[in-house]
Amino acid sequence: MTTLAQRDILGIADLSATELKNILELAVHLKQGKRLSVSQKVLGLLFYKASTRTRVSFSVAMYQLGGQVIDLNPSLTQVGRGESLVDTARVLGRYLDILAVRTYKQEDLETFANHAEIPIINALTDLEHPCQILADLLTIKENLNSLSDITVTYLGDGNNVAHSLILGGALMGMKIRIATPNGYQPNIQIVEKAKELAVDGFEIMITNDPIKAAKDAQVLYTDVWTSMGQENLATSRIPLFEPYQVNETLLNYADKEVIVLHCLPAHRGEEITDTVIEGKHSRVWEQAENRMHAQKALIVSLLGVNN
Ligand code: CP
Ligand code: NVA
């Protein structure tokens, strides 16, 4: 079993393909009841953006592993009053065993990683959402019995979730298709990085055509059209994104056994219809549950207690 002890996970590609596979395998065992302990260890959660799934799944994962969690609400800590990230990171690194940070800029996360002598986990930035992709890959594997050669189509904004999906897909040799409106394509540096680290089988399609992207796809995946921090742009985006809605018409182009994923929270009637999210192809609730199992595997691996 891989030991990732003391690694920072600032993006999904901070894991090698083998390490990612091992984490997913461990997550399966933990979900089946394997017991591991991080007794006496403390996880800090420093979240500058709202969160339900990430906050609660990390907290429950840690409690079930016998550890503790401290919620470092920025508005109740000095960092919210302007104490520098460097000073905050240095100090937190001396109390905590592991820290998950949800923030805007990837550079801020890197500052934490550079100055705290403990593993730092990206709990979502504007650039990436690696913990989400761990759960997504676990859900795909459970449902389709494989990751390599699976065609996953993501429709919507080519930002954080799409970026981690592209990189995770590259590590697992998947066929990733990203359909976005013009101007919302994924970051080209992420796409280039994915091509560099890809294993055999990886293919990437980036298109403006949702039907071409959805054709025979085994997974359809969507996310909100307006991410946290961009709310002032929400109304103007709706007409641009409407052709990318995951609805029954789009499902007809996909593989007949297609599974539908959404990282949540969902805006029903925008990026996904009620009928689809509640329908027989939807796996979004299993996907949300898998956040907890996947993050448990990540925590124990980073703390070096994974066997
Ligand atoms: N998918 C996800 O990260 O959800 P939260 O924003 O609720 O944590
Ligand atoms: N792209 C979304 C993901 C939410 C989990 C956001 O950043 O708000």
Coordinates of N, CA and C in Angstrom, one line a residue, residues 24-248:
L24 N -8.4 4.8 -4.1 CA -9.8 4.3 -4.5 C -10.1 2.9 -3.9
E25 N -9.0 2.1 -4.0 CA -9.2 0.7 -3.5 C -9.4 0.7 -2.0
L26 N -8.6 1.6 -1.3 CA -8.8 1.7 0.1 C -10.2 2.2 0.5
A27 N -10.6 3.2 -0.3 CA -12.0 3.8 -0.1 C -13.1 2.7 -0.2
V28 N -12.9 1.8 -1.1 CA -13.9 0.7 -1.2 C -13.8 -0.2 0.0
H29 N -12.6 -0.5 0.5 CA -12.5 -1.3 1.7 C -13.1 -0.6 3.0
L30 N -12.9 0.7 3.0 CA -13.4 1.5 4.2 C -14.9 1.5 4.1
K31 N -15.4 1.7 2.9 CA -16.9 1.7 2.7 C -17.5 0.4 3.1
Q32 N -16.7 -0.7 2.9 CA -17.2 -2.1 3.3 C -17.0 -2.3 4.7
G33 N -16.4 -1.4 5.5 CA -16.3 -1.6 6.9 C -14.9 -1.8 7.5
K34 N -13.9 -1.7 6.6 CA -12.5 -1.8 7.1 C -12.3 -0.7 8.2
R35 N -11.7 -1.1 9.3 CA -11.5 -0.1 10.4 C -10.0 0.3 10.5
L36 N -9.8 1.6 10.4 CA -8.5 2.2 10.6 C -8.7 3.3 11.6
S37 N -7.6 3.7 12.3 CA -7.7 4.7 13.4 C -6.7 5.9 13.2
V38 N -7.2 7.1 13.4 CA -6.4 8.2 13.5 C -6.6 8.9 14.8
S39 N -6.7 8.0 15.8 CA -6.9 8.5 17.2 C -5.9 9.5 17.6
Q40 N -6.3 10.6 18.3 CA -5.4 11.7 18.7 C -5.0 12.7 17.6
K41 N -5.4 12.4 16.4 CA -5.1 13.3 15.3 C -6.2 14.3 15.1
V42 N -5.8 15.5 14.7 CA -6.7 16.6 14.5 C -6.7 17.2 13.1
L43 N -7.8 17.3 12.5 CA -8.0 17.9 11.2 C -8.6 19.3 11.3
G44 N -8.0 20.3 10.7 CA -8.5 21.6 10.7 C -9.3 21.9 9.4
L45 N -10.4 22.6 9.5 CA -11.1 23.0 8.3 C -11.1 24.5 8.2
L46 N -10.5 25.0 7.2 CA -10.4 26.5 7.0 C -11.1 26.8 5.7
F47 N -12.4 27.2 5.8 CA -13.2 27.4 4.6 C -13.6 28.8 4.4
Y48 N -13.2 29.4 3.3 CA -13.6 30.8 3.0 C -14.8 30.8 2.1
K49 N -15.3 29.7 1.7 CA -16.6 29.6 0.9 C -17.5 28.6 1.6
A50 N -18.8 28.7 1.3 CA -19.8 27.8 1.9 C -19.5 26.4 1.5
S51 N -20.0 25.5 2.3 CA -19.8 24.0 2.0 C -20.8 23.2 2.8
T52 N -21.4 22.3 2.2 CA -22.2 21.3 3.0 C -21.4 19.9 3.0
R53 N -21.3 19.4 1.7 CA -20.7 18.1 1.6 C -19.3 18.0 2.1
T54 N -18.5 18.9 1.6 CA -17.0 18.8 2.0 C -16.8 18.9 3.5
R55 N -17.5 19.9 4.0 CA -17.3 20.2 5.5 C -17.8 18.9 6.3
V56 N -19.0 18.5 5.9 CA -19.6 17.4 6.8 C -18.9 16.0 6.5
S57 N -18.6 15.8 5.2 CA -18.0 14.5 4.9 C -16.6 14.4 5.6
F58 N -15.8 15.5 5.5 CA -14.5 15.5 6.2 C -14.7 15.3 7.7
S59 N -15.7 16.0 8.3 CA -15.9 15.9 9.7 C -16.3 14.5 10.2
V60 N -17.3 14.0 9.5 CA -17.8 12.6 9.8 C -16.7 11.6 9.6
A61 N -16.0 11.7 8.5 CA -14.9 10.8 8.2 C -13.9 10.8 9.4
M62 N -13.5 12.0 9.8 CA -12.5 12.1 10.9 C -13.1 11.5 12.2
Y63 N -14.3 11.8 12.5 CA -14.9 11.3 13.8 C -15.0 9.7 13.7
Q64 N -15.4 9.2 12.5 CA -15.5 7.7 12.4 C -14.1 7.1 12.5
L65 N -13.1 7.8 12.1 CA -11.7 7.3 12.2 C -11.1 7.5 13.6
G66 N -11.9 8.1 14.5 CA -11.4 8.3 15.9 C -10.6 9.6 16.1
G67 N -10.6 10.4 15.1 CA -9.9 11.7 15.3 C -10.8 12.8 15.6
Q68 N -10.3 14.0 15.6 CA -11.1 15.2 16.0 C -11.0 16.2 14.8
V69 N -12.0 17.2 14.8 CA -12.0 18.2 13.8 C -12.1 19.6 14.5
I70 N -11.4 20.6 13.9 CA -11.7 21.9 14.4 C -12.1 22.8 13.2
D71 N -13.2 23.4 13.3 CA -13.7 24.2 12.2 C -13.2 25.6 12.4
L72 N -12.3 26.0 11.6 CA -11.6 27.3 11.7 C -12.3 28.4 10.9
N73 N -13.5 28.7 11.2 CA -14.3 29.7 10.5 C -13.5 31.0 10.4
P74 N -13.1 31.4 9.2 CA -12.3 32.6 9.0 C -12.8 33.8 9.8
S75 N -14.2 33.9 9.9 CA -14.7 35.1 10.5 C -14.5 35.1 12.0
L76 N -14.1 33.9 12.6 CA -13.9 33.8 14.0 C -12.4 33.7 14.3
T77 N -11.6 33.6 13.3 CA -10.2 33.5 13.6 C -9.5 34.8 13.1
Q78 N -8.2 35.0 13.5 CA -7.5 36.3 13.2 C -7.3 36.4 11.7
V79 N -7.2 35.3 11.0 CA -7.0 35.4 9.5 C -8.1 36.2 8.9
G80 N -9.3 36.2 9.4 CA -10.4 37.0 8.9 C -10.3 38.5 9.2
R81 N -9.4 38.8 10.1 CA -9.1 40.2 10.5 C -7.8 40.7 9.9
G82 N -7.2 39.9 9.0 CA -6.0 40.3 8.3 C -4.7 39.7 8.7
E83 N -4.7 38.8 9.7 CA -3.4 38.1 10.0 C -3.0 37.4 8.7
S84 N -1.7 37.4 8.4 CA -1.2 36.9 7.1 C -1.4 35.4 7.0
L85 N -1.5 35.0 5.8 CA -1.7 33.5 5.5 C -0.4 32.8 6.0
V86 N 0.7 33.4 5.7 CA 2.0 32.8 6.1 C 2.1 32.6 7.6
D87 N 1.7 33.6 8.4 CA 1.8 33.5 9.9 C 0.7 32.5 10.3
T88 N -0.4 32.5 9.7 CA -1.5 31.6 10.1 C -1.1 30.2 9.8
A89 N -0.5 30.0 8.7 CA -0.1 28.6 8.3 C 1.0 28.1 9.2
R90 N 2.0 28.9 9.5 CA 3.0 28.5 10.4 C 2.5 28.0 11.8
V91 N 1.5 28.8 12.3 CA 1.0 28.5 13.6 C 0.1 27.2 13.6
L92 N -0.8 27.2 12.6 CA -1.7 26.1 12.5 C -0.9 24.8 12.3
G93 N 0.2 24.9 11.6 CA 1.0 23.7 11.4 C 1.6 23.1 12.6
R94 N 1.7 23.9 13.7 CA 2.2 23.5 15.0 C 1.1 22.9 15.9
Y95 N -0.1 23.1 15.6 CA -1.2 22.5 16.4 C -1.8 21.3 15.7
L96 N -2.1 21.5 14.4 CA -2.9 20.5 13.7 C -2.1 19.4 13.1
D97 N -2.7 18.3 12.8 CA -2.0 17.2 12.1 C -2.2 17.2 10.6
I98 N -3.3 17.9 10.2 CA -3.7 17.9 8.8 C -4.7 19.1 8.6
L99 N -4.7 19.8 7.5 CA -5.6 20.9 7.3 C -6.2 20.9 5.9
A100 N -7.5 21.1 5.8 CA -8.2 21.2 4.6 C -8.6 22.6 4.4
V101 N -8.3 23.2 3.2 CA -8.6 24.6 3.0 C -9.5 24.8 1.8
R102 N -10.5 25.5 1.9 CA -11.4 25.9 0.8 C -11.3 27.4 0.5
T103 N -10.7 27.8 -0.6 CA -10.5 29.2 -0.8 C -10.6 29.5 -2.3
Y104 N -10.3 30.7 -2.7 CA -10.4 31.2 -4.1 C -9.2 30.9 -4.9
K105 N -8.1 31.6 -4.5 CA -6.9 31.4 -5.3 C -6.0 30.2 -5.0
Q106 N -5.6 29.5 -6.0 CA -4.7 28.4 -5.8 C -3.4 28.8 -5.1
E107 N -3.0 30.1 -5.4 CA -1.8 30.6 -4.8 C -1.9 30.7 -3.3
D108 N -3.1 31.0 -2.8 CA -3.3 31.1 -1.3 C -3.1 29.7 -0.7
L109 N -3.6 28.7 -1.4 CA -3.5 27.3 -0.9 C -2.0 26.9 -0.9
E110 N -1.3 27.3 -2.0 CA 0.1 27.0 -2.0 C 0.9 27.7 -0.9
T111 N 0.5 28.9 -0.5 CA 1.1 29.6 0.6 C 0.9 28.8 1.9
F112 N -0.3 28.2 2.1 CA -0.4 27.3 3.3 C 0.5 26.1 3.2
A113 N 0.6 25.5 2.0 CA 1.4 24.3 1.9 C 2.9 24.7 2.1
N114 N 3.3 25.8 1.7 CA 4.7 26.2 1.8 C 5.1 26.6 3.2
H115 N 4.1 26.9 4.1 CA 4.5 27.4 5.4 C 3.9 26.6 6.6
A116 N 3.1 25.6 6.3 CA 2.6 24.7 7.4 C 3.2 23.4 7.2
E117 N 3.8 22.9 8.2 CA 4.6 21.6 8.1 C 3.7 20.4 8.3
I118 N 2.5 20.4 7.7 CA 1.5 19.3 7.8 C 0.9 19.2 6.4
P119 N 0.3 18.0 6.2 CA -0.4 17.9 4.9 C -1.5 18.9 4.7
I120 N -1.6 19.6 3.6 CA -2.6 20.5 3.2 C -3.5 19.9 2.1
I121 N -4.8 19.9 2.3 CA -5.7 19.3 1.3 C -6.5 20.5 0.7
N122 N -6.5 20.4 -0.7 CA -7.4 21.4 -1.4 C -8.9 20.9 -1.2
A123 N -9.6 21.7 -0.5 CA -11.1 21.4 -0.3 C -11.9 22.1 -1.3
L124 N -11.3 22.7 -2.3 CA -11.9 23.4 -3.5 C -11.2 24.8 -3.5
T125 N -10.7 25.0 -4.7 CA -10.3 26.4 -5.1 C -10.9 26.7 -6.4
D126 N -10.7 27.9 -6.9 CA -11.2 28.3 -8.2 C -10.6 27.4 -9.3
L127 N -9.4 26.8 -9.0 CA -8.7 26.0 -10.0 C -9.1 24.5 -10.0
E128 N -9.2 24.0 -8.8 CA -9.4 22.5 -8.7 C -10.3 22.1 -7.5
H129 N -10.8 20.9 -7.7 CA -11.6 20.3 -6.6 C -11.2 18.8 -6.5
P130 N -10.0 18.5 -6.1 CA -9.5 17.1 -6.1 C -10.3 16.1 -5.3
C131 N -10.8 16.6 -4.1 CA -11.6 15.6 -3.3 C -12.9 15.2 -4.0
Q132 N -13.5 16.1 -4.7 CA -14.7 15.8 -5.4 C -14.4 14.7 -6.5
I133 N -13.3 14.8 -7.1 CA -12.9 13.9 -8.2 C -12.6 12.5 -7.6
L134 N -12.1 12.4 -6.4 CA -11.9 11.1 -5.8 C -13.2 10.4 -5.7
A135 N -14.2 11.1 -5.2 CA -15.5 10.5 -5.0 C -16.2 10.1 -6.4
D136 N -15.9 11.0 -7.4 CA -16.5 10.7 -8.7 C -15.9 9.5 -9.3
L137 N -14.6 9.3 -9.2 CA -14.0 8.2 -9.7 C -14.4 6.9 -9.0
L138 N -14.6 7.0 -7.7 CA -15.1 5.9 -6.9 C -16.5 5.5 -7.4
T139 N -17.3 6.5 -7.6 CA -18.7 6.2 -8.1 C -18.7 5.6 -9.5
I140 N -17.9 6.1 -10.4 CA -17.8 5.5 -11.7 C -17.3 4.1 -11.7
K141 N -16.3 3.8 -10.8 CA -15.8 2.5 -10.7 C -16.8 1.5 -10.2
E142 N -17.6 2.0 -9.2 CA -18.6 1.1 -8.6 C -19.7 0.8 -9.6
N143 N -20.0 1.7 -10.4 CA -21.2 1.5 -11.3 C -20.8 0.9 -12.6
L144 N -19.6 1.2 -13.1 CA -19.2 0.7 -14.5 C -18.0 -0.3 -14.4
N145 N -17.6 -0.6 -13.2 CA -16.6 -1.7 -13.0 C -15.2 -1.4 -13.6
S146 N -15.0 -0.1 -14.0 CA -13.7 0.2 -14.6 C -13.6 1.7 -14.6
L147 N -12.4 2.2 -14.9 CA -12.2 3.6 -15.1 C -11.5 3.8 -16.5
S148 N -10.5 3.0 -16.8 CA -9.8 3.1 -18.1 C -10.9 2.8 -19.1
D149 N -10.8 3.6 -20.2 CA -11.7 3.4 -21.4 C -13.1 3.9 -21.2
I150 N -13.4 4.4 -20.0 CA -14.8 4.9 -19.8 C -14.9 6.3 -20.4
T151 N -16.0 6.6 -21.1 CA -16.2 7.9 -21.7 C -17.0 8.8 -20.8
V152 N -16.4 9.9 -20.3 CA -17.1 10.8 -19.3 C -17.3 12.1 -20.0
T153 N -18.5 12.6 -20.1 CA -18.8 13.9 -20.7 C -19.2 14.9 -19.6
Y154 N -18.5 15.9 -19.5 CA -18.8 17.0 -18.6 C -19.3 18.2 -19.4
L155 N -20.5 18.7 -18.9 CA -21.1 19.8 -19.6 C -21.3 21.0 -18.7
G156 N -20.8 22.2 -19.1 CA -21.0 23.3 -18.2 C -19.8 24.2 -18.3
D157 N -19.5 24.8 -17.1 CA -18.3 25.7 -17.0 C -17.0 24.9 -16.8
G158 N -16.1 25.2 -17.7 CA -14.8 24.4 -17.6 C -13.9 24.9 -16.5
N159 N -14.3 24.9 -15.3 CA -13.5 25.4 -14.2 C -13.1 24.3 -13.2
N160 N -13.1 24.6 -11.9 CA -12.5 23.7 -11.0 C -12.8 22.2 -11.1
V161 N -14.1 21.9 -11.1 CA -14.5 20.4 -11.1 C -14.0 19.8 -12.5
A162 N -14.2 20.6 -13.6 CA -13.8 20.1 -14.9 C -12.3 19.9 -14.9
H163 N -11.6 20.8 -14.3 CA -10.1 20.7 -14.3 C -9.6 19.4 -13.6
S164 N -10.2 19.2 -12.4 CA -9.8 18.0 -11.7 C -10.2 16.7 -12.4
L165 N -11.4 16.8 -13.1 CA -11.8 15.6 -13.8 C -10.9 15.3 -15.0
I166 N -10.4 16.4 -15.7 CA -9.5 16.2 -16.8 C -8.2 15.5 -16.3
L167 N -7.7 16.0 -15.2 CA -6.4 15.5 -14.6 C -6.6 14.1 -14.1
G168 N -7.7 13.9 -13.4 CA -8.0 12.5 -12.8 C -8.2 11.5 -14.0
G169 N -8.9 12.0 -15.0 CA -9.2 11.1 -16.2 C -7.9 10.8 -16.9
A170 N -7.0 11.7 -16.9 CA -5.7 11.5 -17.6 C -4.9 10.4 -16.8
L171 N -5.0 10.5 -15.5 CA -4.2 9.5 -14.6 C -4.9 8.1 -14.7
M172 N -6.1 8.0 -15.0 CA -6.8 6.8 -15.1 C -7.1 6.3 -16.5
G173 N -6.6 7.0 -17.5 CA -6.7 6.5 -18.9 C -8.1 6.6 -19.4
M174 N -8.9 7.6 -19.0 CA -10.3 7.7 -19.4 C -10.4 8.6 -20.7
K175 N -11.6 8.5 -21.3 CA -11.9 9.4 -22.4 C -12.8 10.5 -21.9
I176 N -12.2 11.7 -21.8 CA -12.9 12.9 -21.2 C -13.3 13.8 -22.3
R177 N -14.6 14.2 -22.2 CA -15.1 15.2 -23.2 C -15.6 16.3 -22.3
I178 N -15.3 17.5 -22.7 CA -15.7 18.7 -22.0 C -16.5 19.6 -23.0
A179 N -17.8 19.9 -22.7 CA -18.6 20.7 -23.6 C -18.9 22.0 -22.9
T180 N -18.5 23.1 -23.4 CA -18.7 24.4 -22.7 C -19.1 25.4 -23.7
P181 N -19.8 26.5 -23.3 CA -19.9 27.7 -24.2 C -18.6 28.3 -24.5
N182 N -18.5 29.0 -25.6 CA -17.3 29.8 -25.9 C -16.9 30.7 -24.7
G183 N -15.6 30.7 -24.4 CA -15.2 31.6 -23.3 C -15.1 30.9 -22.0
Y184 N -15.7 29.7 -21.9 CA -15.7 28.9 -20.6 C -15.0 27.6 -20.7
Q185 N -14.1 27.5 -21.7 CA -13.3 26.3 -21.9 C -12.3 26.1 -20.7
P186 N -11.9 24.9 -20.4 CA -11.0 24.7 -19.3 C -9.6 25.4 -19.6
N187 N -8.9 25.6 -18.5 CA -7.6 26.3 -18.5 C -6.7 25.4 -19.4
I188 N -6.0 26.1 -20.4 CA -5.2 25.3 -21.3 C -4.0 24.7 -20.6
Q189 N -3.5 25.3 -19.5 CA -2.4 24.7 -18.8 C -2.7 23.4 -18.2
I190 N -4.0 23.3 -17.7 CA -4.5 22.1 -17.1 C -4.6 21.0 -18.2
V191 N -5.1 21.4 -19.3 CA -5.2 20.4 -20.4 C -3.8 19.9 -20.8
E192 N -2.9 20.8 -20.9 CA -1.5 20.4 -21.3 C -0.9 19.5 -20.3
K193 N -1.1 19.9 -19.0 CA -0.6 19.1 -17.9 C -1.2 17.6 -18.0
A194 N -2.5 17.6 -18.3 CA -3.1 16.3 -18.4 C -2.5 15.4 -19.5
K195 N -2.2 16.1 -20.6 CA -1.6 15.3 -21.7 C -0.2 14.8 -21.3
E196 N 0.5 15.6 -20.6 CA 1.9 15.2 -20.1 C 1.9 14.0 -19.2
L197 N 0.9 14.0 -18.3 CA 1.0 12.9 -17.3 C 0.0 11.8 -17.6
A198 N -0.6 11.8 -18.7 CA -1.6 10.8 -19.1 C -1.0 9.4 -19.2
V199 N -1.8 8.4 -18.8 CA -1.5 7.0 -19.1 C -2.2 6.6 -20.4
D200 N -1.8 5.5 -20.9 CA -2.4 5.0 -22.1 C -3.9 5.0 -22.1
G201 N -4.5 5.3 -23.1 CA -6.0 5.3 -23.2 C -6.6 6.7 -23.0
F202 N -5.9 7.6 -22.4 CA -6.5 8.9 -22.2 C -6.8 9.6 -23.5
E203 N -8.0 10.2 -23.6 CA -8.3 11.0 -24.8 C -9.1 12.2 -24.2
I204 N -8.9 13.4 -24.9 CA -9.6 14.6 -24.4 C -10.2 15.2 -25.6
M205 N -11.5 15.5 -25.5 CA -12.3 16.3 -26.5 C -12.8 17.6 -25.8
I206 N -12.5 18.7 -26.4 CA -13.0 20.0 -25.8 C -13.9 20.6 -27.0
T207 N -15.1 20.8 -26.7 CA -16.0 21.2 -27.8 C -17.1 22.2 -27.3
N208 N -17.7 22.9 -28.2 CA -18.9 23.7 -27.9 C -20.2 22.9 -28.2
D209 N -20.1 21.7 -28.7 CA -21.2 21.0 -29.1 C -21.7 19.9 -28.1
P210 N -22.7 20.2 -27.4 CA -23.1 19.3 -26.3 C -23.6 17.9 -26.8
I211 N -24.1 17.9 -28.0 CA -24.7 16.6 -28.5 C -23.5 15.7 -29.0
K212 N -22.5 16.3 -29.7 CA -21.3 15.6 -30.1 C -20.6 15.0 -28.8
A213 N -20.6 15.8 -27.8 CA -19.9 15.4 -26.5 C -20.7 14.3 -25.8
A214 N -22.0 14.3 -25.9 CA -22.8 13.4 -25.1 C -23.0 12.0 -25.9
K215 N -22.7 12.0 -27.1 CA -23.0 10.8 -28.0 C -22.3 9.6 -27.4
D216 N -23.0 8.6 -27.0 CA -22.5 7.3 -26.5 C -21.8 7.4 -25.2
A217 N -21.8 8.6 -24.5 CA -21.1 8.7 -23.3 C -21.7 7.8 -22.2
Q218 N -20.7 7.3 -21.4 CA -21.2 6.3 -20.3 C -21.4 7.1 -19.0
V219 N -20.9 8.3 -18.9 CA -21.1 9.2 -17.8 C -21.4 10.6 -18.3
L220 N -22.5 11.2 -17.8 CA -22.8 12.6 -18.1 C -22.6 13.3 -16.7
Y221 N -21.8 14.4 -16.7 CA -21.5 15.0 -15.5 C -21.7 16.5 -15.6
T222 N -22.4 17.1 -14.7 CA -22.5 18.6 -14.7 C -22.3 19.2 -13.4
D223 N -22.2 20.5 -13.4 CA -21.9 21.3 -12.2 C -22.7 22.6 -12.4
V224 N -22.8 23.4 -11.3 CA -23.5 24.7 -11.4 C -22.9 25.6 -12.6
W225 N -23.7 26.4 -13.1 CA -23.3 27.3 -14.2 C -22.5 28.5 -13.6
T226 N -22.8 28.8 -12.4 CA -22.1 29.9 -11.7 C -21.5 29.5 -10.4
S227 N -20.2 29.5 -10.4 CA -19.5 29.0 -9.2 C -19.5 30.0 -8.1
M228 N -19.1 29.6 -6.9 CA -19.0 30.5 -5.8 C -18.0 31.6 -6.0
G229 N -18.4 32.8 -5.7 CA -17.6 33.9 -6.0 C -17.9 34.6 -7.3
Q230 N -18.7 34.0 -8.1 CA -19.1 34.7 -9.4 C -20.5 35.0 -9.5
E231 N -21.2 35.0 -8.4 CA -22.7 35.2 -8.3 C -23.2 36.4 -9.1
N232 N -22.4 37.4 -9.1 CA -22.9 38.7 -9.8 C -23.0 38.4 -11.3
L233 N -22.4 37.3 -11.8 CA -22.5 37.1 -13.3 C -23.6 36.1 -13.6
A234 N -24.3 35.6 -12.6 CA -25.2 34.5 -12.8 C -26.3 34.7 -13.9
T235 N -27.0 35.8 -13.9 CA -28.1 36.0 -14.8 C -27.6 36.0 -16.3
S236 N -26.5 36.7 -16.5 CA -26.0 36.8 -17.9 C -25.5 35.5 -18.5
R237 N -25.2 34.5 -17.6 CA -24.7 33.2 -18.0 C -25.8 32.3 -18.5
I238 N -27.0 32.5 -18.0 CA -28.1 31.5 -18.2 C -28.3 31.2 -19.7
P239 N -28.5 32.2 -20.6 CA -28.7 31.9 -22.0 C -27.6 31.2 -22.7
L240 N -26.4 31.6 -22.2 CA -25.2 30.9 -22.8 C -25.1 29.4 -22.5
F241 N -25.5 29.1 -21.3 CA -25.3 27.7 -20.8 C -26.5 26.8 -21.1
E242 N -27.6 27.4 -21.4 CA -28.9 26.6 -21.6 C -28.7 25.4 -22.5
P243 N -28.0 25.5 -23.6 CA -27.8 24.3 -24.5 C -27.0 23.2 -23.8
Y244 N -26.4 23.4 -22.7 CA -25.6 22.4 -22.0 C -26.3 21.7 -20.9
Q245 N -27.6 22.0 -20.8 CA -28.4 21.4 -19.7 C -28.5 19.9 -19.8
V246 N -28.3 19.2 -18.7 CA -28.5 17.7 -18.7 C -29.9 17.4 -18.5
N247 N -30.6 17.1 -19.6 CA -32.0 16.8 -19.6 C -32.3 15.5 -20.4
E248 N -33.6 15.1 -20.5 CA -33.9 13.8 -21.1 C -33.5 13.8 -22.5

